[in-house]
PDB file of C-alpha atoms in Angstrom:
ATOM      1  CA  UNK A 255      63.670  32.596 114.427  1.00 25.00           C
ATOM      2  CA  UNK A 256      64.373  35.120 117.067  1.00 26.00           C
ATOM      3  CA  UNK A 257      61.166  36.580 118.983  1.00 26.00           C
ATOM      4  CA  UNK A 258      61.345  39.491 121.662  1.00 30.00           C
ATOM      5  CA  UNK A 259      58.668  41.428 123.699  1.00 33.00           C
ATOM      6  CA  UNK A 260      57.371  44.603 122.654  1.00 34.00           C
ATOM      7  CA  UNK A 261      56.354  47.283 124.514  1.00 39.00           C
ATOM      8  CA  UNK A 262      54.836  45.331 127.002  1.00 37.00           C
ATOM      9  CA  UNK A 263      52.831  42.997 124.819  1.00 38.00           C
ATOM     10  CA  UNK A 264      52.566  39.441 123.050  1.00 38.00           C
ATOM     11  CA  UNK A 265      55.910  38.619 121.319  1.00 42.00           C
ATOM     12  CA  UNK A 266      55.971  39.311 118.058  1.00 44.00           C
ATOM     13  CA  UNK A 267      58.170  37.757 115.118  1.00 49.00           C
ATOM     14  CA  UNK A 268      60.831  39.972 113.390  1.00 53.00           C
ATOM     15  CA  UNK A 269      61.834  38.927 110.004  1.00 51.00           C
ATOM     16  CA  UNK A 270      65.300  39.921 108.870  1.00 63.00           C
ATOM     17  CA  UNK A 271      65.323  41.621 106.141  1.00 76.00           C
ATOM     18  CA  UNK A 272      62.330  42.941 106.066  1.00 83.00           C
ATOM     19  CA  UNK A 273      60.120  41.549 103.109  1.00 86.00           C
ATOM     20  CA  UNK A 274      57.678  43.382 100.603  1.00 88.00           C
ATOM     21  CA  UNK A 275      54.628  42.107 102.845  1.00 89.00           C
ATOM     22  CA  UNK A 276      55.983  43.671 105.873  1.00 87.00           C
ATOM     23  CA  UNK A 277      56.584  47.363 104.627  1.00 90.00           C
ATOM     24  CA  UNK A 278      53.155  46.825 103.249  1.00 90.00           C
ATOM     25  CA  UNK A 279      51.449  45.684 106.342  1.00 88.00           C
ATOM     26  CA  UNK A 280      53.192  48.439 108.469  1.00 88.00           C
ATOM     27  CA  UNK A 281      52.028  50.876 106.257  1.00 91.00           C
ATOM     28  CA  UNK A 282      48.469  49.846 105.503  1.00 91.00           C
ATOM     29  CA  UNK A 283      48.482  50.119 109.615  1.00 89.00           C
ATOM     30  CA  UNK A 284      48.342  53.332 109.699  1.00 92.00           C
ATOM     31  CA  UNK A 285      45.814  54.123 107.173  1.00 94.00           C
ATOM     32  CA  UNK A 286      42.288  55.533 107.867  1.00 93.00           C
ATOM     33  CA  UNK A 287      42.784  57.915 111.387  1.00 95.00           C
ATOM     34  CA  UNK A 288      45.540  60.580 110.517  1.00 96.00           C
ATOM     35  CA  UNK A 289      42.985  63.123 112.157  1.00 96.00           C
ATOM     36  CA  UNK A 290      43.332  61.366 114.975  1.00 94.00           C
ATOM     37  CA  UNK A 291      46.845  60.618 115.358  1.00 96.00           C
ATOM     38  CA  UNK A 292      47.702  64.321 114.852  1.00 96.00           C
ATOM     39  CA  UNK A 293      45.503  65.452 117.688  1.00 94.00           C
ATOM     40  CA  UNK A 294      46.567  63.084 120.211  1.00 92.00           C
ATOM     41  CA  UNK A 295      50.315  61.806 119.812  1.00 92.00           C
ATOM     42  CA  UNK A 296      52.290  64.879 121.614  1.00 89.00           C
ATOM     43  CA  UNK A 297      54.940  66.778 119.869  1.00 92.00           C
ATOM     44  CA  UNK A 298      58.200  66.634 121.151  1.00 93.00           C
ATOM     45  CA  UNK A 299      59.663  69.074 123.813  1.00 92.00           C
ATOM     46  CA  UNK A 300      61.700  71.797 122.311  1.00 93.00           C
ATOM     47  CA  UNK A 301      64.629  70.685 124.899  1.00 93.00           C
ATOM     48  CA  UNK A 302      65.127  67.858 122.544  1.00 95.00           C
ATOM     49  CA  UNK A 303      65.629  70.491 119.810  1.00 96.00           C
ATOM     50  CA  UNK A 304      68.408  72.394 121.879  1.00 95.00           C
ATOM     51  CA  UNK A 305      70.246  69.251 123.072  1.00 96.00           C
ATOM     52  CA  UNK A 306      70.060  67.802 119.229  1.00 97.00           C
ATOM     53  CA  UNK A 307      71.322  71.166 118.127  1.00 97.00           C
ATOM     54  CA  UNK A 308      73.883  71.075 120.270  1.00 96.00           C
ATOM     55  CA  UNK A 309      75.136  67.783 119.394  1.00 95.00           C
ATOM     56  CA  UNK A 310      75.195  69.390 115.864  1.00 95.00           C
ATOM     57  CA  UNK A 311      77.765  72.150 116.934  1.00 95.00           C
ATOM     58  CA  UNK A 312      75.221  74.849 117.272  1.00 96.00           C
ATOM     59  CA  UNK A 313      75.217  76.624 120.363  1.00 96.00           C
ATOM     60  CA  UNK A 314      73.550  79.677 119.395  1.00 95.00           C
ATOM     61  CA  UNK A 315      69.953  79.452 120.257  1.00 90.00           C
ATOM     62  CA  UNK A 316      69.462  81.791 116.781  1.00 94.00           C
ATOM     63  CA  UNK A 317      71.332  79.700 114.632  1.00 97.00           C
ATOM     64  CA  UNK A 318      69.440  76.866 111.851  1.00 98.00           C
ATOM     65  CA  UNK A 319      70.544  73.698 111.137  1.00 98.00           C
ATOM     66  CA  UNK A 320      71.083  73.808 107.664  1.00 97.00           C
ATOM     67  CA  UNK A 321      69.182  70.818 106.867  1.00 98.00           C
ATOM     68  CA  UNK A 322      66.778  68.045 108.938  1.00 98.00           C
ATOM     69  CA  UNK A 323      65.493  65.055 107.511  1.00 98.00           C
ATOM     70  CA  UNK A 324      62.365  63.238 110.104  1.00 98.00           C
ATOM     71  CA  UNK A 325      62.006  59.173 108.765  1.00 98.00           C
ATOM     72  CA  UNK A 326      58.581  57.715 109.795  1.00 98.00           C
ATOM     73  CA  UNK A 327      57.137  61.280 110.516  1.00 98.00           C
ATOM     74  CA  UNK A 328      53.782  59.970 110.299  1.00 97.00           C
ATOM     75  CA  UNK A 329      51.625  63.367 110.043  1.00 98.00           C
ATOM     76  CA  UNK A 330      54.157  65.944 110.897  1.00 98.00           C
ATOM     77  CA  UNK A 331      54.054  66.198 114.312  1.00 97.00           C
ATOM     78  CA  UNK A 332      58.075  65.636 114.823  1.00 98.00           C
ATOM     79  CA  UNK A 333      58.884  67.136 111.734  1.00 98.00           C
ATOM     80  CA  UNK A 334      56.778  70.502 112.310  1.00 98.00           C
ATOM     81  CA  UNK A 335      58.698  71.766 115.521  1.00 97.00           C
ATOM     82  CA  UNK A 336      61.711  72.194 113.275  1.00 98.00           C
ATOM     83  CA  UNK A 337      60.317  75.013 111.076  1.00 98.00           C
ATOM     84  CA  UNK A 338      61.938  77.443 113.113  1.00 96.00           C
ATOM     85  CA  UNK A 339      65.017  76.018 113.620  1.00 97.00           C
ATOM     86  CA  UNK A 340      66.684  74.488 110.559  1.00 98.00           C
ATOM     87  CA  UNK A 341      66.823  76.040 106.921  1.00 98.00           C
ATOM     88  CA  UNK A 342      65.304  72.833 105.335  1.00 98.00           C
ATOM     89  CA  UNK A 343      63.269  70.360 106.585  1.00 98.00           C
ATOM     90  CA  UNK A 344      61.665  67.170 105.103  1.00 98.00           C
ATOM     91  CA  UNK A 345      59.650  64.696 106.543  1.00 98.00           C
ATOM     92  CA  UNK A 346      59.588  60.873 105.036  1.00 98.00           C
ATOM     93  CA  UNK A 347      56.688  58.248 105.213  1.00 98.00           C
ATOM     94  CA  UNK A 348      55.568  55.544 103.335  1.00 97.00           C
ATOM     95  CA  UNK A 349      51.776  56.286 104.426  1.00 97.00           C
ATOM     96  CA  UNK A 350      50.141  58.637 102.034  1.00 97.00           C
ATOM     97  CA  UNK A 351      46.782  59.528 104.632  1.00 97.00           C
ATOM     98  CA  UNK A 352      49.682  60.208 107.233  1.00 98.00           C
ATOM     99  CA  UNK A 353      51.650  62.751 104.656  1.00 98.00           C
ATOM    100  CA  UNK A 354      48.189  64.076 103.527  1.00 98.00           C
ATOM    101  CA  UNK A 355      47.476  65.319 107.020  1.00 98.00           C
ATOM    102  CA  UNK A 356      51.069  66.122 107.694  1.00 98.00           C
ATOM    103  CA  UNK A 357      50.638  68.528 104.147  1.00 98.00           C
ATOM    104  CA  UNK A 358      47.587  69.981 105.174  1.00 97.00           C
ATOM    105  CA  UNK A 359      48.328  71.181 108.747  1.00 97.00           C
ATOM    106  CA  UNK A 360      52.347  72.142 107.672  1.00 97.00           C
ATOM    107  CA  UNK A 361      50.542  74.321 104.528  1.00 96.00           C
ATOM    108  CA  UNK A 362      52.219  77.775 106.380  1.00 96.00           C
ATOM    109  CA  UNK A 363      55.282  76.790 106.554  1.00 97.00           C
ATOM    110  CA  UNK A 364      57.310  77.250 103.623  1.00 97.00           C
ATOM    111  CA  UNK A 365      60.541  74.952 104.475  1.00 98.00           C
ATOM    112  CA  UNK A 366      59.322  71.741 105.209  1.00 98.00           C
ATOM    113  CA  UNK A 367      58.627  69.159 102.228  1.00 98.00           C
ATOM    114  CA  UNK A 368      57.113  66.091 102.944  1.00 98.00           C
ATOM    115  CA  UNK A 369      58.147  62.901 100.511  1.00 98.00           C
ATOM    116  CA  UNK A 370      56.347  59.472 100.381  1.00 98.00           C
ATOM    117  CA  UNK A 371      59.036  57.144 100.488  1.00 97.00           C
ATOM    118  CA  UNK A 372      60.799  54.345 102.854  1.00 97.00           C
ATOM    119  CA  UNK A 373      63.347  54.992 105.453  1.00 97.00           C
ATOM    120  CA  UNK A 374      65.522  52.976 103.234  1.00 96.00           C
ATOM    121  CA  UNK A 375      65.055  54.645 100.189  1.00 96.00           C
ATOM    122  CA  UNK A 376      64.944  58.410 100.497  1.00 97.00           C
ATOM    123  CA  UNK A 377      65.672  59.953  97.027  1.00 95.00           C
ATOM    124  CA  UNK A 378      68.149  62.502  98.639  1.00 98.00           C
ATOM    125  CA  UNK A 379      71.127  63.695  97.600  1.00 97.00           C
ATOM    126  CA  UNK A 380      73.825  61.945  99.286  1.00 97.00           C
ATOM    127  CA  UNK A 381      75.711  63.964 101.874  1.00 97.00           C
ATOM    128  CA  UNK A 382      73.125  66.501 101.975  1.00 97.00           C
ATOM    129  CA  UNK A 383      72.044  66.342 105.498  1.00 98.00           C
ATOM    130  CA  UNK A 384      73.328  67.939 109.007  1.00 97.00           C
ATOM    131  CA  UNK A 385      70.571  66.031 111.154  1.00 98.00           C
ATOM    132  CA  UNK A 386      68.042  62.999 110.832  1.00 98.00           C
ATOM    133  CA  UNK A 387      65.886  62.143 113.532  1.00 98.00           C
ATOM    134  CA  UNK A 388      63.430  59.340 114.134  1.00 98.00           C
ATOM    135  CA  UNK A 389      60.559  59.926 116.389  1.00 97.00           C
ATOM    136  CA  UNK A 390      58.711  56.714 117.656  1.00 94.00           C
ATOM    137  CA  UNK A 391      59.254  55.294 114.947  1.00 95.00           C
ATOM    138  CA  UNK A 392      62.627  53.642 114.164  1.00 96.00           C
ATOM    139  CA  UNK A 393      61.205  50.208 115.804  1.00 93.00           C
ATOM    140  CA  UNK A 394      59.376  49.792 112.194  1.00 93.00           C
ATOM    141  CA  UNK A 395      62.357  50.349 110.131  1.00 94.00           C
ATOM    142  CA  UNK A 396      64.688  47.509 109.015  1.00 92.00           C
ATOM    143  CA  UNK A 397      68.163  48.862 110.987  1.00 93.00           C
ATOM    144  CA  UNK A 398      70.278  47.461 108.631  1.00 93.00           C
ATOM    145  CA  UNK A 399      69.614  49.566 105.020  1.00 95.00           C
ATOM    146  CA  UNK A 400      68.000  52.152 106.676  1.00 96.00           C
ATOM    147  CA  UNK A 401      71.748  52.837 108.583  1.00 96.00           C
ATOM    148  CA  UNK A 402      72.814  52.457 105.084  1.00 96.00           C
ATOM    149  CA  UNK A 403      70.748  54.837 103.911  1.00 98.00           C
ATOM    150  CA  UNK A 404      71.544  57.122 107.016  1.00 98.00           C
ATOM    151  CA  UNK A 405      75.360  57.031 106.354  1.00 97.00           C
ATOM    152  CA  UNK A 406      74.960  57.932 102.805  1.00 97.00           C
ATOM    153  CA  UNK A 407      72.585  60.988 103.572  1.00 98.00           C
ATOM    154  CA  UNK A 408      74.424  62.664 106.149  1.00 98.00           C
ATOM    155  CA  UNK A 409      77.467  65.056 106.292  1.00 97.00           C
ATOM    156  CA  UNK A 410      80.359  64.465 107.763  1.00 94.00           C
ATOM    157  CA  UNK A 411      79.847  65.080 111.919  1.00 93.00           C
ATOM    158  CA  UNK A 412      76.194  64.785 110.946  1.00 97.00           C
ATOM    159  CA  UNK A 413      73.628  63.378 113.397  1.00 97.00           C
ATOM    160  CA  UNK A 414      70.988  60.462 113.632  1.00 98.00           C
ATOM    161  CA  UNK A 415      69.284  60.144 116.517  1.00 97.00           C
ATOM    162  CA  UNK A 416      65.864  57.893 117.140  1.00 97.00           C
ATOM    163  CA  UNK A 417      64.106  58.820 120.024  1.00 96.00           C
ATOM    164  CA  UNK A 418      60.740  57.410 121.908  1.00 93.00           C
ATOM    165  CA  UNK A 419      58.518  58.754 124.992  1.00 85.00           C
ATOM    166  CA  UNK A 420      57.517  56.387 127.679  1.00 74.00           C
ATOM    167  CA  UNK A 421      54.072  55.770 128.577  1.00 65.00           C
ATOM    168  CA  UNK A 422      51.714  57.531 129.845  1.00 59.00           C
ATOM    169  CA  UNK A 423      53.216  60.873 129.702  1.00 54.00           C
ATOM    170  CA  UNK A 424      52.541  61.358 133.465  1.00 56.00           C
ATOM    171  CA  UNK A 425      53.466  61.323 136.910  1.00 52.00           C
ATOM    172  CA  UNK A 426      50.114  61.656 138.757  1.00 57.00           C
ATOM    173  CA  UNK A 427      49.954  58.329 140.627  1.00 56.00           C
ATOM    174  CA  UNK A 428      45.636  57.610 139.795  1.00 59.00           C
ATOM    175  CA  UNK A 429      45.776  58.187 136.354  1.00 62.00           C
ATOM    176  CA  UNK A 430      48.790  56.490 135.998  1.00 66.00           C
ATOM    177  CA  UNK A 431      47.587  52.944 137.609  1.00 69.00           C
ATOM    178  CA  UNK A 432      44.652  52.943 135.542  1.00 73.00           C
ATOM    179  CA  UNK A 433      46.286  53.664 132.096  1.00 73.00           C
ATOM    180  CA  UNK A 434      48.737  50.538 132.792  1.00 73.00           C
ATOM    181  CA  UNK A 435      44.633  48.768 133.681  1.00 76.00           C
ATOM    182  CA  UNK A 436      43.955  50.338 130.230  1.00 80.00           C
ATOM    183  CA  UNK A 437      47.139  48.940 128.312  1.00 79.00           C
ATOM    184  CA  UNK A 438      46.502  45.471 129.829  1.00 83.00           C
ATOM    185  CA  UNK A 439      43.311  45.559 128.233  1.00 86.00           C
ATOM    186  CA  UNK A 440      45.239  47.115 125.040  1.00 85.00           C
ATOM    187  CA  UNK A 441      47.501  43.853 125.143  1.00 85.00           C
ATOM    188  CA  UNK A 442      44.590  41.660 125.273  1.00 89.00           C
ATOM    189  CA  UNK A 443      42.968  43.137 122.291  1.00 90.00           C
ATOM    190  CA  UNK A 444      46.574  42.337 120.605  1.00 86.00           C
ATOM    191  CA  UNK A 445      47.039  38.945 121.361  1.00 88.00           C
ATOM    192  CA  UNK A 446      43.311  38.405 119.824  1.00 90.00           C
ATOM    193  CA  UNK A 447      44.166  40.263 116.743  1.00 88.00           C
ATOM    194  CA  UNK A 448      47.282  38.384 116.535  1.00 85.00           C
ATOM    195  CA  UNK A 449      45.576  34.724 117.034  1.00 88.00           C
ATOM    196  CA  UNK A 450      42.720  35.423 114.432  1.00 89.00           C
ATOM    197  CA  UNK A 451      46.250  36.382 112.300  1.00 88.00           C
ATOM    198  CA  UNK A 452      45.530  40.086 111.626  1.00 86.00           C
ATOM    199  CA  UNK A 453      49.117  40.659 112.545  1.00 81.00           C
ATOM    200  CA  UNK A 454      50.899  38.432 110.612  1.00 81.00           C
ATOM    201  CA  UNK A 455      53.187  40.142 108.588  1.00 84.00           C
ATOM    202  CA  UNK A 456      53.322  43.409 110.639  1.00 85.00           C
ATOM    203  CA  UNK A 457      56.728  42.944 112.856  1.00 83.00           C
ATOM    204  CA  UNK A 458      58.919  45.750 114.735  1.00 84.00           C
ATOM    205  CA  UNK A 459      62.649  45.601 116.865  1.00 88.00           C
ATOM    206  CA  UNK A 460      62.205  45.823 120.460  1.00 87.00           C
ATOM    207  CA  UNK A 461      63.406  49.101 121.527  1.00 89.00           C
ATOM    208  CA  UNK A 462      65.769  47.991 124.088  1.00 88.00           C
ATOM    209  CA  UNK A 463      68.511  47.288 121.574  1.00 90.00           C
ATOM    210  CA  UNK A 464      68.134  50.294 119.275  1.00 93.00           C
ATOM    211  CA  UNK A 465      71.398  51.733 120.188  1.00 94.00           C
ATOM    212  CA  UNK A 466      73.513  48.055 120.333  1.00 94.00           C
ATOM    213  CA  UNK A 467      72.137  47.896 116.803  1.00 93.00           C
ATOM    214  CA  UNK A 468      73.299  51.525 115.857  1.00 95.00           C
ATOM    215  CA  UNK A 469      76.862  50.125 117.796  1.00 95.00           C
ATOM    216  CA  UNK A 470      77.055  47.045 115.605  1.00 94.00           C
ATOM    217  CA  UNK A 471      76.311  48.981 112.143  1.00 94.00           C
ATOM    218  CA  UNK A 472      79.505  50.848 111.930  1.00 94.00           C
ATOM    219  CA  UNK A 473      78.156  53.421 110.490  1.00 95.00           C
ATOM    220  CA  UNK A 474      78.636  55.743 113.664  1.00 95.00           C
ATOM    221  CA  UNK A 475      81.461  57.149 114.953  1.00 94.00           C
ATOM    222  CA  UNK A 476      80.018  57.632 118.331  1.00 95.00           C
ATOM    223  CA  UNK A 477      76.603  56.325 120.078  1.00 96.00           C
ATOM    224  CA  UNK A 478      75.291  57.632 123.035  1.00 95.00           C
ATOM    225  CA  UNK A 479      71.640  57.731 125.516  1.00 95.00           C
ATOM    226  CA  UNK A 480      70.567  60.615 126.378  1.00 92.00           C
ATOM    227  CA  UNK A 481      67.042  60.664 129.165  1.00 89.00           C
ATOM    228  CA  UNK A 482      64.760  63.549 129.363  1.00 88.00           C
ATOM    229  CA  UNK A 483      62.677  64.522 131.618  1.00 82.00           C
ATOM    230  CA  UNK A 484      59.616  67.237 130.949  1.00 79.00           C
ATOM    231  CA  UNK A 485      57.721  68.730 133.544  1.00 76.00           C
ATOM    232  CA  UNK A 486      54.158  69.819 131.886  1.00 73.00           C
ATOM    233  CA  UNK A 487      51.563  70.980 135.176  1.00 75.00           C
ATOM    234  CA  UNK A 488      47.603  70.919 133.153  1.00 74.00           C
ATOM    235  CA  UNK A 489      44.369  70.790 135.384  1.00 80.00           C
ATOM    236  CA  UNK A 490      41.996  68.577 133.721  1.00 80.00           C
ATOM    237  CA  UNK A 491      38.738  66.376 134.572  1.00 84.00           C
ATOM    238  CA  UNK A 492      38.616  62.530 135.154  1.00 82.00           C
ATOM    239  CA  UNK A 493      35.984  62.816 131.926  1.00 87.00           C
ATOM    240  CA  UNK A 494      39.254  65.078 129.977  1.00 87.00           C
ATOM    241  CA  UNK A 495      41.834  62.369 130.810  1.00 82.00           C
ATOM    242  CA  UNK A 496      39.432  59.344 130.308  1.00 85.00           C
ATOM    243  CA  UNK A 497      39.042  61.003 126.557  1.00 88.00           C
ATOM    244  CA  UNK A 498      43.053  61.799 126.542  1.00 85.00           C
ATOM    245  CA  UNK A 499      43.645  58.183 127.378  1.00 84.00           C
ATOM    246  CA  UNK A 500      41.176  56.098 125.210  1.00 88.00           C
ATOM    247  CA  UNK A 501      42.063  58.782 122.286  1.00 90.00           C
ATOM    248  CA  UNK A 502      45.490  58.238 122.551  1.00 88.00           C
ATOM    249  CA  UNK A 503      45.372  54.442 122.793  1.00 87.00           C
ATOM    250  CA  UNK A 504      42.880  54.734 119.672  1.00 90.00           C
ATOM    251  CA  UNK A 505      46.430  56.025 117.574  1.00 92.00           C
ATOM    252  CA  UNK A 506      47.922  52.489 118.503  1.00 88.00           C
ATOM    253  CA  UNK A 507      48.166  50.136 115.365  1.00 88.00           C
ATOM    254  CA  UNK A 508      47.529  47.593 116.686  1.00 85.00           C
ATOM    255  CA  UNK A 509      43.994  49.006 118.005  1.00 90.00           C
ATOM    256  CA  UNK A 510      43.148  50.293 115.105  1.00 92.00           C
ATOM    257  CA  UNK A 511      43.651  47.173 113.048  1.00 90.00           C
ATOM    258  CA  UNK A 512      41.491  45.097 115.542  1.00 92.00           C
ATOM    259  CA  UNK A 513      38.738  47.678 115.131  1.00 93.00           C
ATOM    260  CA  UNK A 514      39.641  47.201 110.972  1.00 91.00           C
ATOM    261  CA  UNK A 515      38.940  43.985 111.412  1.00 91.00           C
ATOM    262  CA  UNK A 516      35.547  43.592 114.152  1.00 93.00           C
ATOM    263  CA  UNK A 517      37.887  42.235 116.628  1.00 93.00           C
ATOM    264  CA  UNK A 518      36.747  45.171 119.168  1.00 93.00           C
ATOM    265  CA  UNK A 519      34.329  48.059 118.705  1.00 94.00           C
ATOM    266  CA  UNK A 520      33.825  51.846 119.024  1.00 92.00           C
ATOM    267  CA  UNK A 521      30.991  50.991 121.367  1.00 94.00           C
ATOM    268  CA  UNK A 522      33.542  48.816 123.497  1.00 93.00           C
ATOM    269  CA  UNK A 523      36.315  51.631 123.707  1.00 92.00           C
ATOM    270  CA  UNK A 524      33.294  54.200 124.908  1.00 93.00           C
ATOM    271  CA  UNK A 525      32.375  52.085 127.162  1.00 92.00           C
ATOM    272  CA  UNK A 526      35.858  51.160 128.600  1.00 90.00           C
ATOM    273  CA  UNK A 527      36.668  54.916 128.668  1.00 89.00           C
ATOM    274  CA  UNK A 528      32.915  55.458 130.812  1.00 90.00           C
ATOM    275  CA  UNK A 529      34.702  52.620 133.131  1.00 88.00           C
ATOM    276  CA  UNK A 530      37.770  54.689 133.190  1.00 85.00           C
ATOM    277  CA  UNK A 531      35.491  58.092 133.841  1.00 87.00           C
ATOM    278  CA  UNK A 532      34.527  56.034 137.206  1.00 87.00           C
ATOM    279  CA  UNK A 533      37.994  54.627 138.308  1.00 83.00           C
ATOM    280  CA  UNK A 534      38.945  58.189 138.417  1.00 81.00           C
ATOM    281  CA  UNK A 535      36.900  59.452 140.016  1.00 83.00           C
ATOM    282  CA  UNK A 536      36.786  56.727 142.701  1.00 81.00           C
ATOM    283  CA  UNK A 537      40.234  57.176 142.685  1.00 75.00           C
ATOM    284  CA  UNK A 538      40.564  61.103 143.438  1.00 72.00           C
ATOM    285  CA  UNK A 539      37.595  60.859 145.806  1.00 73.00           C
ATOM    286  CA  UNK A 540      39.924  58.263 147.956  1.00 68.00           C
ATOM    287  CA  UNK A 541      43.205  60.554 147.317  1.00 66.00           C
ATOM    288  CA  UNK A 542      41.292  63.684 149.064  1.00 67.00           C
ATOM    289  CA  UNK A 543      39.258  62.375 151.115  1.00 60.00           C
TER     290      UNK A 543
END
C-alpha cells in the first residue's frame, strides 16, 4: 500500500486500479451543490486557450480546433470557454447533477455536447479528437486506462493536457494568510470525516507526479510543464471575500461530504466566514494604518 499527501491534507489511500466502489464514491461526491460549484470554481484564463492552441499547430487566433473533448468537466465551466474556439466540443462526467447544470447553463451554445460517462470509457470514435483537456480534475481518474483511453481518442499530433490552479487565486498578502487559516480548518474537518470513515473508498493521485505518470504511460510522444501566471485587479469588501472564500471552500468534496454526513454544519461555516469578516478587517485596518 502506497499513501501520499494531498493537497495539503491527511494522506489518503490510492487503490490501483481503481475499483467499482471508488468511481462510485467519487461520483456520489459531487452530488447535491452543482449551483454552487458553477458560481464559484473560476473558469480558466483564455491564455490557456491560446498556448493549448498553439501546441495544436494553430497559430491563427481565428482558426477552431476541429474537435475538444473536457474529461471530469464537472458543470461546464472548462468545457464552456471553448465554444468559440473549436468546431466540436464535448464535455465528459460521470455525475449526472454536475452535467445537468453544465446542460442548462451551455443551452446557447450549439457545439458543445455533454455525455455521462467515465474518463475511461468515452463512447467516442477512436481517432476523432485534436485536443483533450482535464481541468482539476485528472487527480480522480485512474492514469492508467484513462491514458488508454486518451491514446485511442486522439489524432495523430493530438494533445492531452491536465491542468490545475493553485490556491487561493491571489496575491494580496491578508487575504491570503487567512485562507491558508481557513484550509487548516478545511483539513481538520477532513481528517474527522475520514476517522468516522466517510472517506473510505473515495481516493485521488497526488498531483505532483501527474506528468512522471503521463512519462511512464508511453502513450506520449512528448511531455512537458507549462506555469501560468494571471493577473486579475477586482476591488472587493472583507464581507465579499469572506463569502468568495467560505463559498469556494463549500465546492470542496470533501466539505461537502462532512456536511452530508453532520460532521460540520451550515451554521459552523457562517460562523467561521463572520470570523473571517473580522480577521480582515483587523487585518486591512493594521495594513493602512
Amino acid at each position: 500500500d502506497k499513501y501520499h499527501q494531498m493537497d495539503g491534507y491527511s494522506d489518503w489511500k490510492t487503490p490501483t486500479p481503481l475499483t467499482e466502489q471508488n468511481l462510485q464514491a467519487h461520483t456520489e461526491r459531487f452530488s447535491g451543490f452543482a449551483d454552487l460549484y458553477h458560481s464559484f470554481r473560476p473558469k480558466p484564463p483564455v491564455q490557456l486557450l491560446i498556448m493549448l492552441k498553439e501546441l495544436s499547430g494553430i497559430f491563427d487566433e481565428n482558426e477552431l480546433v476541429d474537435s475538444v473533448v473536457d474529461l471530469g468537466c464537472g458543470t461546464g465551466l472548462s468545457t464552456q470557454i471553448w465554444a468559440s474556439h473549436a468546431k466540436q466540443v464535448f464535455g465528459i462526467d460521470p455525475n449526472e447533477d454536475m452535467l445537468n447544470q453544465a446542460r442548462l447553463s451551455s443551452s446557447h451554445l450549439q457545439n458543445i455536447t455533454f455525455l455521462q460517462s467515465y474518463s475511461h470509457s468515452t463512447s467516442l470514435a477512436s481517432d476523432s479528437v485534436s485536443l483533450i483537456t482535464c481541468s482539476q480534475s485528472f487527480h480522480w481518474m485512474d492514469p492508467i486506462p484513462t491514458f488508454t483511453e486518451i491514446h485511442r481518442l486522439l489524432k495523430p499530433n493530438g494533445v492531452f493536457a491536465a491542468y490545475d490552479y493553485n490556491i487561493p487565486p491571489n496575491v494580496i498578502p491578508f487575504p491570503s494568510v487567512l485562507f491558508y487559516t481557513l484550509h487548516s480548518w478545511f483539513r481538520k474537518v477532513d481528517i474527522l470525516a475520514k476517522n468516522k470513515g466517510v472517506l473510505d473508498h473515495v481516493s485521488k493521485w497526488n498531483k505532483d507526479g501527474h506528468l512522471e505518470r503521463m512519462k511512464n504511460s508511453g502513450r506520449f510522444r512528448y511531455c512537458g510543464e507549462a506555469l501560468l501566471n494571471i493577473r486579475q485587479e477586482v476591488e472587493w469588501s472583507c464581507e465579499e471575500v469572506a463569502e468568495k472564500m467560505m463559498s469556494f471552500g463549500s465546492t470542496l468534496g470533501q466539505i461537502q461530504s462532512a456536511l452530508k454526513a453532520g460532521i460540520i454544519t451550515k451554521e459552523e461555516m457562517e460562523n467561521k466566514k463572520k470570523e473571517l469578516v473580522v480577521k480582515l478587517r483587523e487585518s486591512k485596518q493594521m495594513k493602512e494604518g
